[in-house]
mmCIF file of C-alpha atoms in Angstrom:
data_model
loop_
_atom_site.group_PDB
_atom_site.id
_atom_site.type_symbol
_atom_site.label_atom_id
_atom_site.label_comp_id
_atom_site.label_asym_id
_atom_site.label_seq_id
_atom_site.Cartn_x
_atom_site.Cartn_y
_atom_site.Cartn_z
ATOM 1 C CA MET A 1 36.271 -23.623 3.692
ATOM 2 C CA VAL A 2 38.228 -22.547 0.725
ATOM 3 C CA THR A 3 38.250 -18.873 -0.059
ATOM 4 C CA LYS A 4 39.773 -17.095 -3.009
ATOM 5 C CA GLN A 5 42.873 -15.040 -2.460
ATOM 6 C CA PHE A 6 42.192 -11.323 -2.743
ATOM 7 C CA LYS A 7 44.732 -9.411 -4.772
ATOM 8 C CA GLY A 8 44.869 -5.728 -3.962
ATOM 9 C CA SER A 9 44.878 -3.414 -0.992
ATOM 10 C CA PRO A 10 42.338 -3.431 1.843
ATOM 11 C CA ASP A 11 41.409 0.100 0.707
ATOM 12 C CA GLU A 12 39.976 -1.485 -2.435
ATOM 13 C CA ALA A 13 37.777 -3.866 -0.423
ATOM 14 C CA ASP A 14 34.176 -3.110 -1.289
ATOM 15 C CA LEU A 15 31.187 -5.301 -0.377
ATOM 16 C CA THR A 16 29.507 -4.447 -3.662
ATOM 17 C CA ARG A 17 32.342 -5.957 -5.730
ATOM 18 C CA ALA A 18 32.341 -9.721 -6.262
ATOM 19 C CA ASP A 19 36.143 -9.893 -6.015
ATOM 20 C CA SER A 20 36.501 -7.801 -2.863
ATOM 21 C CA LEU A 21 38.235 -8.838 0.345
ATOM 22 C CA ALA A 22 35.376 -7.331 2.350
ATOM 23 C CA ARG A 23 32.873 -9.626 0.624
ATOM 24 C CA GLU A 24 35.112 -12.626 1.193
ATOM 25 C CA ILE A 25 35.351 -11.867 4.917
ATOM 26 C CA PHE A 26 31.624 -11.124 5.126
ATOM 27 C CA SER A 27 30.871 -14.427 3.412
ATOM 28 C CA ASP A 28 33.158 -16.289 5.826
ATOM 29 C CA VAL A 29 31.667 -14.940 9.049
ATOM 30 C CA ALA A 30 28.023 -14.561 7.972
ATOM 31 C CA ASN A 31 27.083 -18.224 8.254
ATOM 32 C CA LYS A 32 25.031 -19.800 11.010
ATOM 33 C CA TRP A 33 27.858 -21.862 12.474
ATOM 34 C CA ALA A 34 30.374 -19.004 12.620
ATOM 35 C CA LEU A 35 27.797 -16.731 14.262
ATOM 36 C CA LEU A 36 26.907 -19.385 16.845
ATOM 37 C CA ILE A 37 30.597 -20.092 17.586
ATOM 38 C CA ILE A 38 31.272 -16.376 18.069
ATOM 39 C CA GLU A 39 28.266 -16.062 20.380
ATOM 40 C CA ALA A 40 29.341 -19.116 22.412
ATOM 41 C CA LEU A 41 32.934 -17.877 22.774
ATOM 42 C CA GLY A 42 31.635 -14.496 23.913
ATOM 43 C CA GLU A 43 31.191 -16.007 27.363
ATOM 44 C CA GLY A 44 34.859 -16.984 27.563
ATOM 45 C CA THR A 45 37.449 -19.563 26.572
ATOM 46 C CA LEU A 46 36.110 -22.992 25.636
ATOM 47 C CA ARG A 47 37.563 -26.326 24.606
ATOM 48 C CA PHE A 48 36.484 -28.036 21.393
ATOM 49 C CA GLY A 49 34.132 -30.459 23.153
ATOM 50 C CA GLN A 50 32.568 -27.670 25.185
ATOM 51 C CA LEU A 51 31.926 -25.693 22.012
ATOM 52 C CA ARG A 52 30.370 -28.732 20.341
ATOM 53 C CA ASP A 53 28.113 -29.229 23.379
ATOM 54 C CA GLU A 54 27.145 -25.519 23.353
ATOM 55 C CA ILE A 55 26.082 -25.563 19.697
ATOM 56 C CA ALA A 56 23.385 -28.179 19.169
ATOM 57 C CA GLY A 57 23.523 -29.847 15.773
ATOM 58 C CA ILE A 58 27.029 -28.854 14.698
ATOM 59 C CA SER A 59 29.143 -31.715 13.403
ATOM 60 C CA HIS A 60 32.779 -32.263 14.308
ATOM 61 C CA LYS A 61 33.723 -31.418 10.708
ATOM 62 C CA MET A 62 31.740 -28.149 10.577
ATOM 63 C CA LEU A 63 33.046 -27.016 13.949
ATOM 64 C CA THR A 64 36.621 -27.734 12.847
ATOM 65 C CA GLN A 65 36.197 -25.937 9.501
ATOM 66 C CA ASN A 66 34.595 -22.875 11.059
ATOM 67 C CA LEU A 67 37.132 -22.616 13.879
ATOM 68 C CA ARG A 68 39.957 -22.752 11.305
ATOM 69 C CA MET A 69 38.273 -20.063 9.206
ATOM 70 C CA LEU A 70 37.710 -17.836 12.257
ATOM 71 C CA GLU A 71 41.332 -18.353 13.315
ATOM 72 C CA ARG A 72 42.541 -17.557 9.774
ATOM 73 C CA ASN A 73 40.577 -14.309 9.841
ATOM 74 C CA GLY A 74 42.036 -13.383 13.233
ATOM 75 C CA LEU A 75 38.750 -13.634 15.123
ATOM 76 C CA VAL A 76 39.574 -16.696 17.218
ATOM 77 C CA GLU A 77 42.808 -17.645 18.934
ATOM 78 C CA ARG A 78 43.688 -21.327 19.314
ATOM 79 C CA ASN A 79 45.822 -22.212 22.319
ATOM 80 C CA VAL A 80 47.347 -25.707 22.528
ATOM 81 C CA HIS A 81 48.543 -26.794 25.967
ATOM 82 C CA PRO A 82 51.383 -29.351 25.902
ATOM 83 C CA THR A 83 49.627 -32.082 27.868
ATOM 84 C CA VAL A 84 48.801 -35.698 27.069
ATOM 85 C CA PRO A 85 46.360 -35.669 25.428
ATOM 86 C CA PRO A 86 46.804 -32.104 24.165
ATOM 87 C CA ARG A 87 44.319 -29.607 25.550
ATOM 88 C CA VAL A 88 43.157 -27.085 22.949
ATOM 89 C CA GLU A 89 41.243 -23.950 23.922
ATOM 90 C CA TYR A 90 39.581 -21.307 21.787
ATOM 91 C CA THR A 91 39.139 -17.643 22.685
ATOM 92 C CA LEU A 92 37.831 -14.633 20.804
ATOM 93 C CA THR A 93 40.478 -12.079 19.859
ATOM 94 C CA GLU A 94 39.810 -8.337 20.171
ATOM 95 C CA PRO A 95 38.301 -8.155 16.656
ATOM 96 C CA GLY A 96 36.300 -11.295 17.464
ATOM 97 C CA GLN A 97 34.941 -9.662 20.631
ATOM 98 C CA ALA A 98 33.985 -6.575 18.623
ATOM 99 C CA LEU A 99 32.138 -8.767 16.108
ATOM 100 C CA ARG A 100 30.495 -10.622 18.983
ATOM 101 C CA GLU A 101 28.761 -7.399 20.023
ATOM 102 C CA THR A 102 27.051 -7.344 16.612
ATOM 103 C CA VAL A 103 26.268 -11.070 16.763
ATOM 104 C CA HIS A 104 24.852 -10.676 20.274
ATOM 105 C CA GLY A 105 22.660 -7.848 18.975
ATOM 106 C CA MET A 106 21.398 -10.149 16.219
ATOM 107 C CA CYS A 107 20.570 -12.800 18.809
ATOM 108 C CA ASP A 108 18.675 -10.213 20.880
ATOM 109 C CA TRP A 109 16.835 -9.061 17.743
ATOM 110 C CA THR A 110 15.835 -12.674 16.996
ATOM 111 C CA HIS A 111 14.431 -13.154 20.498
ATOM 112 C CA ARG A 112 12.645 -9.804 20.426
ATOM 113 C CA TYR A 113 10.917 -10.358 17.083
ATOM 114 C CA LEU A 114 10.491 -14.132 17.042
ATOM 115 C CA SER A 115 6.740 -14.058 17.704
ATOM 116 C CA HIS A 116 6.281 -11.415 14.981
ATOM 117 C CA ILE A 117 8.237 -13.530 12.484
ATOM 118 C CA VAL A 118 6.316 -16.693 13.396
ATOM 119 C CA ALA A 119 2.985 -14.875 12.931
ATOM 120 C CA SER A 120 4.124 -13.445 9.599
ATOM 121 C CA ARG A 121 5.219 -16.884 8.361
ATOM 122 C CA ARG A 122 1.848 -18.358 9.325
ATOM 123 C CA ARG A 123 0.022 -15.636 7.372
ATOM 124 C CA PHE A 124 2.338 -16.028 4.377
ATOM 125 C CA ASP A 125 2.131 -19.834 4.313
ATOM 126 C CA ALA A 126 -1.679 -19.932 4.734
#
């Protein structure tokens, strides 16, 4: 994922501005794969393969790109153990854990209102 480089202070970050750092960060983390990775890592440290197994349908490439983006934004920490082959583990940082609370709430909301949404879609699509 390539993101533009924000020029200015974090105080100037405003979600309503197209060139804001806040919007860039929001855009990075508000995608389905990032949200699912954050939710999966909320249970603890996982290796790459474990994460891929946890998140049905994610490709190797998408998992790699999203983990790099989350690491770049300071939400995920990557720990490489000097073994053969190298063992790489991923853990949420403190800001990542704080974001996970919001993501977990979104997951709860989805479960709570799923039947309502399904019924609404049926009415709409009829």
